[in-house]
XYZ file of C-alpha atoms in Angstrom:
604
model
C 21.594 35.053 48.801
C 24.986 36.632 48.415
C 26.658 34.495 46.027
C 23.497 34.959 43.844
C 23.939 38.823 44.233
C 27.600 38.468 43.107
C 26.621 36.347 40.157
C 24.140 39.198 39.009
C 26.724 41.811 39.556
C 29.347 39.639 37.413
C 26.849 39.337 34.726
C 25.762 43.242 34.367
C 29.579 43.619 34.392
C 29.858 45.730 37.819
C 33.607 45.213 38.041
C 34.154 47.899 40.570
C 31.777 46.060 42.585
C 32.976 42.613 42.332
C 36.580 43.865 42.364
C 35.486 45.164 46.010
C 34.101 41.765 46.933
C 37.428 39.661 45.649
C 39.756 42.374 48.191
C 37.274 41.544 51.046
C 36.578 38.030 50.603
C 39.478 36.330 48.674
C 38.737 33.238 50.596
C 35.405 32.773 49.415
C 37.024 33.053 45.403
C 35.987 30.169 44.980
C 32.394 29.398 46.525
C 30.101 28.171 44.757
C 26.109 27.345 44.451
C 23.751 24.162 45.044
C 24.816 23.824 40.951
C 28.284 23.768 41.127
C 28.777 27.566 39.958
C 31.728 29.589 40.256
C 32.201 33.426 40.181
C 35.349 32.573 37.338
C 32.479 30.266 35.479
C 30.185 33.202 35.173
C 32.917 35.763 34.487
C 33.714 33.466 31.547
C 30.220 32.956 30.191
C 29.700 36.588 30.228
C 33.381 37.344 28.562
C 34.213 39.605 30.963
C 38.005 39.722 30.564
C 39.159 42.029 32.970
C 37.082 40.549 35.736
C 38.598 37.408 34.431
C 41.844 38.092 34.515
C 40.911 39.449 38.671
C 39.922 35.948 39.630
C 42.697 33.964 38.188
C 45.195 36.481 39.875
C 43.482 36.213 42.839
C 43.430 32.321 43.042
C 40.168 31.166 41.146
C 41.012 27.622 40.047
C 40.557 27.104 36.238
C 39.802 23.517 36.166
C 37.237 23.177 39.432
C 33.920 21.733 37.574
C 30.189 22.163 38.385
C 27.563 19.186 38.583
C 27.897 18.431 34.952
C 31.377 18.206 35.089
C 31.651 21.390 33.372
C 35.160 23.599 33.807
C 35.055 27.442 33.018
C 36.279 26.485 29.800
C 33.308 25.212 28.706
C 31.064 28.256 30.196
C 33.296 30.153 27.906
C 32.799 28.297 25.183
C 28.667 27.791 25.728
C 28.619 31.690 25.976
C 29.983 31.854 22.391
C 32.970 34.221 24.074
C 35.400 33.501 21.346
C 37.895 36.368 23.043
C 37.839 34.284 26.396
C 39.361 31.044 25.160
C 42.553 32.111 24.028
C 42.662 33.874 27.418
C 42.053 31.079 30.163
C 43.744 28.506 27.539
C 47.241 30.572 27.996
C 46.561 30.846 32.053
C 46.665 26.713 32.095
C 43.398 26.065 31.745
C 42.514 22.236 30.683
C 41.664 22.386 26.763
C 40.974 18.366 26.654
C 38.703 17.875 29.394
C 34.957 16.691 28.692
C 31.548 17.512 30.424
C 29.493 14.664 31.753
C 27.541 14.464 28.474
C 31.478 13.206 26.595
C 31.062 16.636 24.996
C 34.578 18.141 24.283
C 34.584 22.025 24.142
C 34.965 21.487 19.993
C 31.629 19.742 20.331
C 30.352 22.624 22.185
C 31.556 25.232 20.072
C 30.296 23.545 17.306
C 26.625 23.263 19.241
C 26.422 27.447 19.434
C 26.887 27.576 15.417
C 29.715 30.430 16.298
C 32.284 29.804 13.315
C 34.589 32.308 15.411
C 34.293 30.123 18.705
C 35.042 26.717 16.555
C 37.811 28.365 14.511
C 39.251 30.332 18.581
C 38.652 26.514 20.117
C 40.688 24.212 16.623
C 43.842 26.935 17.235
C 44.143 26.488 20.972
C 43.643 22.567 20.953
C 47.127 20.824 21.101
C 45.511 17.365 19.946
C 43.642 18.428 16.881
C 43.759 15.195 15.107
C 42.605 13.334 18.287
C 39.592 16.460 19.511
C 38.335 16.448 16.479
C 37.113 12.515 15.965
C 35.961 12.840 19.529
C 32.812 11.334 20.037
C 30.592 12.393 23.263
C 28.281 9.368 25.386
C 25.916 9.516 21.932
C 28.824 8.283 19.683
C 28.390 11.974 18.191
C 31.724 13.698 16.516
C 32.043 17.449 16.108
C 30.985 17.212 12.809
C 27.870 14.599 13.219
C 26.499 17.719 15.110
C 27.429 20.316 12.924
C 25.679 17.925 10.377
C 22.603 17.780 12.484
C 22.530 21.612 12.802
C 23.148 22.151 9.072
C 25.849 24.990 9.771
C 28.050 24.981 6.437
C 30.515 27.681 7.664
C 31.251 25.426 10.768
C 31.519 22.158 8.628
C 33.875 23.798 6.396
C 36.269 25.023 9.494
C 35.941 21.242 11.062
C 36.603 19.654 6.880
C 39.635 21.395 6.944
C 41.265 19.173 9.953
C 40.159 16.083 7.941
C 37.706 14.465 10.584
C 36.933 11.063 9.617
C 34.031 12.134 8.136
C 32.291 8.698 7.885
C 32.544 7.816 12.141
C 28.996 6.556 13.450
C 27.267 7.531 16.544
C 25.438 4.976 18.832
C 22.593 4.342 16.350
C 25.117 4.010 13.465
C 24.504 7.291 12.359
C 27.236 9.444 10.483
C 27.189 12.691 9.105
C 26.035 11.852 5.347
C 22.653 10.547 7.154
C 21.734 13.991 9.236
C 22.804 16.005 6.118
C 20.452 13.668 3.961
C 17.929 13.423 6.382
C 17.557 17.380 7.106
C 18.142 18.163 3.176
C 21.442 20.146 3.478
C 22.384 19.736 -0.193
C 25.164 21.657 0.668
C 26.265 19.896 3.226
C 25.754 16.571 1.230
C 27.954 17.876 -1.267
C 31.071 18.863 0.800
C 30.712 15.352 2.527
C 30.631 13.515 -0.809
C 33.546 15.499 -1.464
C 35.752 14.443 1.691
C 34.618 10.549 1.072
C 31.784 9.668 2.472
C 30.116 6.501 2.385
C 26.866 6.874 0.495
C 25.800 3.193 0.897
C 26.543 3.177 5.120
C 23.619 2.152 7.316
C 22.087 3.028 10.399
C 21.131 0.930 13.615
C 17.743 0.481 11.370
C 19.312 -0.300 8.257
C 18.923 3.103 6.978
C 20.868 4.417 4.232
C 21.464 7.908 3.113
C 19.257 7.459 0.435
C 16.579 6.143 2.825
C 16.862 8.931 5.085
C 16.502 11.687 1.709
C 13.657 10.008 0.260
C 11.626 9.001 3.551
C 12.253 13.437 4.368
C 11.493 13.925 0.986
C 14.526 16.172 -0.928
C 14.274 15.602 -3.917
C 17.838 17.379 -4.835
C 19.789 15.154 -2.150
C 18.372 11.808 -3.509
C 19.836 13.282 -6.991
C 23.162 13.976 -5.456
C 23.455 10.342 -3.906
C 22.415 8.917 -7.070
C 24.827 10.650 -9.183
C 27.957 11.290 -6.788
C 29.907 9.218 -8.503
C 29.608 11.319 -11.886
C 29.676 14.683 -9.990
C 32.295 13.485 -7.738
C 34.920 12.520 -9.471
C 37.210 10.291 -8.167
C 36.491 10.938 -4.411
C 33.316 9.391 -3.632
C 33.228 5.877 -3.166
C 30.546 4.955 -5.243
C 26.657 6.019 -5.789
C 23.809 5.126 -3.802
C 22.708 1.757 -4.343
C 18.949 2.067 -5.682
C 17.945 -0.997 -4.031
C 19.495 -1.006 -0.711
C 17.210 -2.750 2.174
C 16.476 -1.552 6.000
C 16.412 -4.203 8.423
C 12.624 -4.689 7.219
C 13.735 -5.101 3.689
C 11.914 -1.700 2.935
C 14.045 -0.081 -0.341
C 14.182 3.448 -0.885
C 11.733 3.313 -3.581
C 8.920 1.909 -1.036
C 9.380 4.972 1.501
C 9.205 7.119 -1.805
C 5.964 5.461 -2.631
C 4.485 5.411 0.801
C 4.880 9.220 1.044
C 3.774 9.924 -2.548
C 7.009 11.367 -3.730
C 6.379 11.401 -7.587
C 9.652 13.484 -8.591
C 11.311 11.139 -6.438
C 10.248 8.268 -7.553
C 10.478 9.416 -10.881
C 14.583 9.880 -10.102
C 14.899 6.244 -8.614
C 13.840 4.723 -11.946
C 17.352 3.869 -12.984
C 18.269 0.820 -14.654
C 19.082 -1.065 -12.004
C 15.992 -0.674 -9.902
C 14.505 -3.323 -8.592
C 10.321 -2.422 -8.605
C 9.123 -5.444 -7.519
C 11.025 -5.892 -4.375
C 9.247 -7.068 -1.344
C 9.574 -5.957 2.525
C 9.955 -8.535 5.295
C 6.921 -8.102 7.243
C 4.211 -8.132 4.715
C 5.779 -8.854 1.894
C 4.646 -5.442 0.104
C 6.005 -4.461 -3.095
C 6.482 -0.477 -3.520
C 3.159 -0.712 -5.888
C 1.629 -2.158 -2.344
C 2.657 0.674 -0.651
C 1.340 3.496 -3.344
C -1.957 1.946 -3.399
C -2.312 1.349 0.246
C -1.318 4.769 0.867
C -3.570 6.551 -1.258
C -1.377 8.380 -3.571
C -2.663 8.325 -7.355
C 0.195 10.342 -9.138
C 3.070 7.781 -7.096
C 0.950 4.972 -8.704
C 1.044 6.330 -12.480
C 5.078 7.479 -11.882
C 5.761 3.411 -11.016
C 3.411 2.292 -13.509
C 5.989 3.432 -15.929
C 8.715 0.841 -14.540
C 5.766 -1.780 -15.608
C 5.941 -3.368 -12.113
C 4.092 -6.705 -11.830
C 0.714 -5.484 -10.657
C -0.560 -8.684 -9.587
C 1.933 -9.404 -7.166
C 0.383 -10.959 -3.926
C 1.931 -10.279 -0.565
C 1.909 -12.744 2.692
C -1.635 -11.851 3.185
C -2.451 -12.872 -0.836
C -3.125 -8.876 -1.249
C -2.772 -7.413 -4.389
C -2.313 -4.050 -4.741
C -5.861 -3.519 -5.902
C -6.907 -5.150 -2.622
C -5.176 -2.539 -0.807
C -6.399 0.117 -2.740
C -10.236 -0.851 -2.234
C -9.505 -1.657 1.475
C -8.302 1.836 2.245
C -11.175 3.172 0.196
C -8.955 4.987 -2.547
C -11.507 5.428 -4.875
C -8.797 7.373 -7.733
C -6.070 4.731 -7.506
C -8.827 1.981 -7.968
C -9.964 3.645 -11.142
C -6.100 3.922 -12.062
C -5.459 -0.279 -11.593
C -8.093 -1.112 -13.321
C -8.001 1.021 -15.945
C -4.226 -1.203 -16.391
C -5.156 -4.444 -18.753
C -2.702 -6.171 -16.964
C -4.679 -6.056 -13.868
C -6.912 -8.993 -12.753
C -9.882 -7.681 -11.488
C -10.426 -11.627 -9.139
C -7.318 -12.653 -7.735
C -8.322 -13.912 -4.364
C -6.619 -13.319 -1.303
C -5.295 -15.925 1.266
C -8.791 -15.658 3.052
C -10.229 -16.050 -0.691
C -11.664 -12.656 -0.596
C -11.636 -11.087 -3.789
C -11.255 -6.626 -3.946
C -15.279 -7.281 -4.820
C -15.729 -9.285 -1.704
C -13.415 -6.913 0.048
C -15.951 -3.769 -0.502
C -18.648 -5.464 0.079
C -17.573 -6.886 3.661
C -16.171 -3.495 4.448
C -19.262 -1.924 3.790
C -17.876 -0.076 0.789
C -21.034 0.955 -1.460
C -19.509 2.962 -3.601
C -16.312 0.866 -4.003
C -18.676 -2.293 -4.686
C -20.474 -0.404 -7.584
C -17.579 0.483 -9.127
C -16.202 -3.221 -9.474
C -19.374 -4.694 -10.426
C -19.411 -2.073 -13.067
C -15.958 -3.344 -14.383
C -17.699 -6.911 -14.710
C -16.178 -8.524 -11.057
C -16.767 -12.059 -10.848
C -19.936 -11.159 -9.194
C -20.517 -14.955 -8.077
C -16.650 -15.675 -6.280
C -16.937 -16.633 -3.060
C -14.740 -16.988 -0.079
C -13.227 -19.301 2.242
C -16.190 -20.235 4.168
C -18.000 -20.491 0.556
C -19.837 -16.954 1.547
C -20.598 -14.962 -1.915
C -20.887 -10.900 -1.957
C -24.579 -11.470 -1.005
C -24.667 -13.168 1.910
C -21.376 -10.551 3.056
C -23.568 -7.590 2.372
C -26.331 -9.140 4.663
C -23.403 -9.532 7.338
C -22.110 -6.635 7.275
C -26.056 -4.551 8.064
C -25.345 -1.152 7.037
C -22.833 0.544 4.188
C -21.071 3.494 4.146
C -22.606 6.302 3.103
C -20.410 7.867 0.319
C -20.286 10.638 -2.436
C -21.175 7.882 -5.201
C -24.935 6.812 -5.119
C -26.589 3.708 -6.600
C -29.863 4.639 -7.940
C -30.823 1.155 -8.511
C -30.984 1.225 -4.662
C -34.125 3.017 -4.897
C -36.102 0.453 -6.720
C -35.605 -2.025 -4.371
C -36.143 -0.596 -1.383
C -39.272 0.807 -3.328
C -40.220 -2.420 -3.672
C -40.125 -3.722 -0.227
C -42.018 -0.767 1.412
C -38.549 0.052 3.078
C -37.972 3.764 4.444
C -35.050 5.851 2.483
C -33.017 5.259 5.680
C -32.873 2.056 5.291
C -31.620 2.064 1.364
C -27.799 1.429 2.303
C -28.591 -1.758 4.176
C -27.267 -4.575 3.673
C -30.418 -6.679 2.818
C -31.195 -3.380 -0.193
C -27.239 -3.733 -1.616
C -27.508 -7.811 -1.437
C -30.839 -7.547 -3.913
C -29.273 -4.986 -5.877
C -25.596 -7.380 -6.422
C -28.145 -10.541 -7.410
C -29.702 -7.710 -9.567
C -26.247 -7.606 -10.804
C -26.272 -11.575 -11.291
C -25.597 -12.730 -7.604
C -26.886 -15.981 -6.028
C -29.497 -15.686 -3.194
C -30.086 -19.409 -3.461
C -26.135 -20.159 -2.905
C -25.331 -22.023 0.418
C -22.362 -21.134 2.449
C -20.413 -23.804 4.877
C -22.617 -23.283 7.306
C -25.403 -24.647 4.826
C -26.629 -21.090 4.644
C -28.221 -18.867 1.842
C -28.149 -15.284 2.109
C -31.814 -15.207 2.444
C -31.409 -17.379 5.840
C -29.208 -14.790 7.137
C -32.195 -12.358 7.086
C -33.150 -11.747 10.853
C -37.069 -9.841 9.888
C -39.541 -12.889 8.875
C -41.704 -10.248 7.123
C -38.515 -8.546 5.198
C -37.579 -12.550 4.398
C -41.382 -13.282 3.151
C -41.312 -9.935 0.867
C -38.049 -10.808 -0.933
C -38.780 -14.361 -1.723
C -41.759 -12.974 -3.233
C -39.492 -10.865 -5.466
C -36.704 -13.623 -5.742
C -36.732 -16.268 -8.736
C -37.757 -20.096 -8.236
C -35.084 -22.968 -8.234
C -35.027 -25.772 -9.959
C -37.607 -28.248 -8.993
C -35.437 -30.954 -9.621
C -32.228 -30.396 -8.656
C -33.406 -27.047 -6.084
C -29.985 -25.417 -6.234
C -29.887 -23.425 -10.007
C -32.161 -20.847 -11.367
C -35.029 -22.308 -13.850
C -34.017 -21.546 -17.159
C -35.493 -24.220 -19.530
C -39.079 -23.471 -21.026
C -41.433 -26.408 -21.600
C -44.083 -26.262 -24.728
C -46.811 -26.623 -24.600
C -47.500 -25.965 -21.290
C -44.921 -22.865 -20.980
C -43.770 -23.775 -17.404
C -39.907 -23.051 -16.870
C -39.415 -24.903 -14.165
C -35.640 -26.876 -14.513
C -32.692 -25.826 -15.092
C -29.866 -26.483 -18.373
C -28.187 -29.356 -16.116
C -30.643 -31.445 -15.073
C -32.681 -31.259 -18.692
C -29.319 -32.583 -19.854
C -29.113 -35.074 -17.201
C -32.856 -36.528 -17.028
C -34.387 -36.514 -20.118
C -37.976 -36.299 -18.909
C -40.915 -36.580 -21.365
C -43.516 -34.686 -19.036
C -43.138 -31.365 -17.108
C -42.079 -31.771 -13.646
C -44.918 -29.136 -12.536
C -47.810 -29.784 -13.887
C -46.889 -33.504 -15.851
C -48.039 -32.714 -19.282
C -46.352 -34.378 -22.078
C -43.148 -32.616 -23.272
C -43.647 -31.173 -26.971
C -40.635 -29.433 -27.195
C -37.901 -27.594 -24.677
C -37.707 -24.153 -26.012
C -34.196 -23.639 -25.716
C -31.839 -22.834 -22.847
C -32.985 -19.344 -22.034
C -30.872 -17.570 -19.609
C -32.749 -15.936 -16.520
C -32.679 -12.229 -18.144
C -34.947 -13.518 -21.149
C -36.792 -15.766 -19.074
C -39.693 -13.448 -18.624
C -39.867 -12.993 -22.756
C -42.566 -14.929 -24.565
C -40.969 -17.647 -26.804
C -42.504 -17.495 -30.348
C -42.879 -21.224 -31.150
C -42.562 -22.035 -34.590
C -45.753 -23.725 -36.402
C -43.725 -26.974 -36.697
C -41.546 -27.018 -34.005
C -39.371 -30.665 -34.983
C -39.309 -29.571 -38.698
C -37.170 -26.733 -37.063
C -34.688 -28.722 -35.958
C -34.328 -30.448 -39.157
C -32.284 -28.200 -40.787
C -29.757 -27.102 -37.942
C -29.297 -30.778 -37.010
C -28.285 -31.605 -41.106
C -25.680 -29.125 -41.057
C -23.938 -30.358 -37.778
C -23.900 -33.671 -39.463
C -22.376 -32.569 -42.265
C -25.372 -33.157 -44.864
C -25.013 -30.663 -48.104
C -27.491 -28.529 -48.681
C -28.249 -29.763 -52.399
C -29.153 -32.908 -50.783
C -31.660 -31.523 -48.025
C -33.533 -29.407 -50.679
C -34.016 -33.201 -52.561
C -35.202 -34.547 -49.536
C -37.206 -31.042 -48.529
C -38.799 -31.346 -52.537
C -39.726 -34.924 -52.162
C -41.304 -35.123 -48.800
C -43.567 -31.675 -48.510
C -45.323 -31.240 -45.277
C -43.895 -34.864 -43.894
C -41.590 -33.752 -40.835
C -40.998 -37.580 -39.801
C -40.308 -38.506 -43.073
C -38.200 -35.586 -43.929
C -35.701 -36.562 -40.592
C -35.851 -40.050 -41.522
C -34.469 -39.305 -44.695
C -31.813 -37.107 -43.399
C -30.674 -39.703 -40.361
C -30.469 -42.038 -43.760
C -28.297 -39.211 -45.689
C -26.179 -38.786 -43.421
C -25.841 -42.966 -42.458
C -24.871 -43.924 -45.635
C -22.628 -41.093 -46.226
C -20.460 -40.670 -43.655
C -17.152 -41.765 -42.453
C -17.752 -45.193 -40.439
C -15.302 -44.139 -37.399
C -18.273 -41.184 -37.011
C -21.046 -42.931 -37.444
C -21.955 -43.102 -33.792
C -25.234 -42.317 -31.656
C -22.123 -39.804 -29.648
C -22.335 -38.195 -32.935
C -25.948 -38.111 -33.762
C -26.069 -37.201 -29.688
C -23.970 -34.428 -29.984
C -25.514 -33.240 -33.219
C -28.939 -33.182 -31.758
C -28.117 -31.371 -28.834
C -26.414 -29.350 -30.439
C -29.391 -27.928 -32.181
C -31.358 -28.696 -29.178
C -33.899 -31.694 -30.654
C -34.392 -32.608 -27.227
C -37.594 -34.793 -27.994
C -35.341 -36.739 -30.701
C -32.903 -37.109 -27.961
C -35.409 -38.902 -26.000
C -35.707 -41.738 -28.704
C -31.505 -42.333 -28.466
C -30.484 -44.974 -26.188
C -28.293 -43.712 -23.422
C -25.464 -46.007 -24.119
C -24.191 -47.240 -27.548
C-alpha cells in the first residue's frame, strides 16, 4: 500500500513529499511493485525532472527493467516526455536496449505520434544507422509503424536517416503496403520518392496495388500506376497491372469484387490482362463483378471487351453467376451484350435457365424465357426446366410477377397460395414450349414427379396427347378426312401409313406439318386437295411454267392426268444424273404429296 501511495504522489508531482520519503528510506529507492515498477520509472513517465534528477543522485538504477523488460527509458519515452530523454540519456542510461516486444525506444517514440519525442530519441541514439532498420519480434521497423499510423511529420523525421525503406515484417509486409492499404497518399508519395518497391509482395502475395484497390483509394492505385512518370528517376518501376496473390487473384478482380468502378476504370491500361483467371475457381474479374452483384463494375469492364463466355472450373459463366446470386440488373446487363450466349451449360449441364429454375428463381426464370432460353436443354441426369421446377416445390416470391401464373392455377382449382409452386411454374414453362412428356434418367416425366393423384389427373386433362405411334413427341400431323391429329412429323415420315392410326379410315390427304400452337386451328382443305400439290411439286422439279399452263389447258378438271403429264415433263426433260425417285422423293415431300409418296417404292 505504500509504494502505491508514493507512485500517486510522484505522479501529482508532490516533490516535497517524495523528496521526504527518498531522505527516510534511501534503501527502499529502488522497490518496486508485483509489475516490475520503479519510483525513477514513474518519475520518468510523468517528466518530472527535478524528482528525476533526486533519484538518480540518490542511487535509482537507470537500467533495472520491469516485467516487460522495460527500462525508465522507455517509460520516458511512452509518456511522450521529450525533455526527459536527453536527461537520463546524459546520466548513462542504456539508449539501445529493447522491451520484450523487440521494440527499440525509436519504435516507441514513433508509436506515440510525438514528432518532438522521435526527433529528442534520433539525436541521442549513437547507432542511428543500425536503430533505425531495427525491427521488433513482428519484423516491424520504425517506419513500418509510422506507416501503419499514417503520421507524415514522423515519416519525414525517420526519411531523413535513410531507413531502408523497403525492409519486410514477418508477413512480408513493408511500408509501401500499410501506406497503400490505409490510403496515405501522402505517405505513398514520400515512399515512392525514397525507392520503394511498388511490385513487393506480402506473405499472401499481396502487392501494393492489391492492398489500394482491395481498401478502395482510388488516388493511391493512380500513384502506383503512374510512379514511374511522377517519379522520375527514383522509383523502380510502376505497379504491374497484372500482378497475382498466391490465389492468382489480380488487382483488377479485388476491384471488381468490391465494385470499384473509378478503379477499375484506372486499371484499364494497355497491358491489362481482363481475362485472367484465379487458382481456386478459375474466375475471371467479369466472374467476380457478376457474382458480386455490382452492375456499374460490370459496364466499366465491359469496355475492355472481356470474353464474356469464359467458363470457370465449375463450367460457370458469368451469367451463371449472376442468375445464381439473384442479380436481377447485371442479368439484364449480359444479356443485353450480343456476345453473350444465353445456353452455355455448366459442368453439371445446367444452363442460367436451368439454374433459376432449380433455385427457385421465378422471377429470374421469366426473364430468360423471355430472352428466348433454350427452353427444352436439359441437364446431366437428362432433367429439363420442368421436371426441376416440380423438384424444387415452391419459388421465391419476388418483386417481378408472372401473370400467366394465374391462369393456370385458375385452371386447376388451385388456391392463390399455391400459384408459385412448382407444379403452377412447370405448366406455365411447357406454356412457354417445355416438355411434360420428356423422360429423365430415371425414366421419369415431370408429370410422374407429381406426388397429388388428383393434381396429376387434372393436368393430364389439360396436357396435349403423344404420338400414338411413336408415344414420345407431340401430335402435330392432321389427317383428312377424318381430322384426327394423332402422329407426329417423324413417324409420318418414317411409316407411310394409308389409314389413320385412331380411328383406321383411309388417308385422303396429311394436311401439312402443323406445329402444336396451330394445332387447335381448323385446316381449310382445298376442293381438290392432289391438284394442290400439282403445282408446288412442278416447280421443285424444275418444270417451266409455260409448260404447266399447256398441260393445265389440255387436261381441265383431270387431276391424275394433269400429274401424269407433269411426272412425263419433267422425265423427258431433265438431266439423266437427276432423274431419280430421291429426286421425285424429295420433290414430293417437299410440297408435302404425301399420298403420291405412298405410290414410290422405298428403294430405287
Amino acid at each position: 500500500m505504500a509504494f502505491d501511495k508514493n507512485i500517486s504522489k510522484i505522479m501529482l508531482s508532490d516533490i516535497q513529499y517524495f523528496k521526504g520519503f527518498i531522505r527516510k528510506n534511501s534503501h527502499k529507492i529502488n522497490e518496486t511493485n508485483s509489475w516490475g515498477l520503479t519510483y525513477l520509472m514513474a518519475a520518468c513517465q510523468a517528466g518530472n525532472i527535478d524528482l528525476i534528477n533526486s533519484l538518480i543522485e540518490a542511487g535509482s538504477d537507470l537500467d533495472m527493467k520491469d516485467r516487460d523488460d522495460c527500462t525508465a527509458f522507455h517509460y520516458a519515452v511512452s509518456g511522450k516526455q521529450h525533455t526527459v530523454v536527453p536527461l537520463i540519456a546524459s546520466k548513462g542510461a542504456n539508449a539501445e536496449k529493447c522491451n520484450a516486444q523487440g521494440n527499440s525506444l525509436l519504435h516507441l517514440a514513433v508509436e506515440t505520434g510525438c514528432k518532438d519525442v522521435v526527433k529528442a530519441v534520433l539525436h541521442v541514439t549513437e547507432n542511428k544507422s543500425v536503430q533505425i532498420n531495427k525491427q521488433n519480434v513482428n519484423g516491424d521497423t520504425p517506419l513500418l509503424l509510422a506507416c501503419h499510423r499514417g503520421n507524415t511529420e514522423v515519416i519525414q523525421q525517420l526519411l531523413l536517416y535513410k531507413p531502408d525503406v523497403n525492409l519486410e515484417n514477418k508477413h512480408n509486409n513493408t511500408p509501401l503496403h500499410w501506406a497503400c492499404s490505409w490510403g496515405f497518399k501522402d505517405i505513398v508519395e514520400q515512399l515512392l520518392l525514397f525507392g520503394a518497391d511498388v511490385n513487393k509482395k506480402d506473405i499472401y502475395h499481396y502487392t501494393p496495388l492489391h492492398w489500394a484497390c482491395d481498401s478502395g483509394h482510388l488516388e493511391v492505385v493512380q500513384q502506383l500506376l503512374w510512379s514511374s512518370k511522377c517519379c522520375s528517376k527514383t522509383s523502380l518501376t510502376k505497379a504491374d497491372v497484372n500482378a497475382v496473390d498466391s490465389d492468382a487473384v489480380t488487382a483488377l478482380h479485388v476491384a471488381c469484387g468490391l465494385g470499384y468502378e473509378n478503379i477499375i476504370k484506372e486499371l484499364q491500361i494497355p497491358e491489362l490482362k481482363v481475362n485472367a483467371k484465379d487458382i481456386k475457381y478459375g474466375n475471371t474479374p467479369l466472374h467476380w463483378a457478376c457474382r458480386s452483384g455490382h452492375k456499374q463494375a460490370v459496364q466499366q469492364l465491359l469496355k475492355s471487351n472481356p470474353d464474356v463466355n469464359l467458363r470457370n472450373i465449375e463450367g460457370n459463366t458469368p451469367l451463371h453467376l449472376a442468375v445464381l446470386k439473384q442479380h436481377y440488373d447485371v442479368v439484364a446487363l449480359m444479356l443485353a451484350q450480343s456476345q453473350v450466349e444465353l445456353d452455355i451449360k455448366n459442368c453439371n449441364k445446367m444452363t442460367p435457365l436451368l439454374l433459376a429454375v432449380s433455385e427457385g428463381h421465378l422471377g429470374m426464370t421469366h426473364k430468360l424465357v423471355l430472352h428466348k432460353a433454350d427452353i427444352k436443354a436439359v441437364d446431366a441426369d437428362n432433367n429439363n426446366c420442368l421436371h426441376l421446377a416440380v423438384k424444387k416445390g415452391v419459388f421465391h416470391s419476388e418483386d417481378e410477377t408472372v401473370e400467366i401464373l394465374d391462369k393456370f392455377y385458375n385452371m386447376l382449382n388451385l388456391s392463390k397460395k399455391e400459384r408459385r409452386s412448382g407444379t403452377i411454374v412447370a405448366m406455365y414453362l411447357a406454356y412457354s414450349g417445355g416438355h411434360f412428356h420428356h423422360k429423365n434418367k430415371g425414366d421419369e416425366t415431370p408429370l410422374d414427379l407429381i406426388e397429388n393423384p388428383v393434381l396429376k389427373q387434372k393436368m393430364k386433362t389439360l396436357l396435349p396427347s403423344l404420338c400414338l405411334l411413336c408415344e414420345v413427341n407431340e401430335p402435330t400431323v392432321k389427317f383428312q378426312p377424318c381430322g384426327h391429329t394423332v402422329t407426329c412429323k417423324d413417324c409420318c415420315l418414317k411409316i407411310q401409313r394409308k389409314t389413320c392410326p385412331k380411328c383406321q379410315q383411309i388417308i385422303v390427304e396429311k394436311s401439312g406439318f402443323v406445329t402444336p400452337k396451330s394445332e387447335n386451328k381448323e385446316v381449310q382443305t382445298p376442293a381438290h386437295p392432289s391438284e394442290s400439290k400439282v403445282l408446288p411439286t412442278s416447280r421443285i422439279l424444275g418444270i417451266k411454267s409455260v409448260q404447266l399452263e399447256i398441260i393445265k389447258h389440255d387436261n381441265p378438271g383431270n387431276t391424275e392426268v394433269k400429274g401424269f403429264q407433269t411426272l412425263r415433263k419433267w422425265f423427258t426433260a431433265c438431266d439423266p444424273e437427276k432423274r431419280t425417285l430421291k429426286t421425285l422423293r424429295d420433290a414430293l415431300l417437299e410440297a408435302e404429296c404425301f399420298e403420291a409418296l405412298e405410290c414410290l417404292p422405298q428403294t430405287e
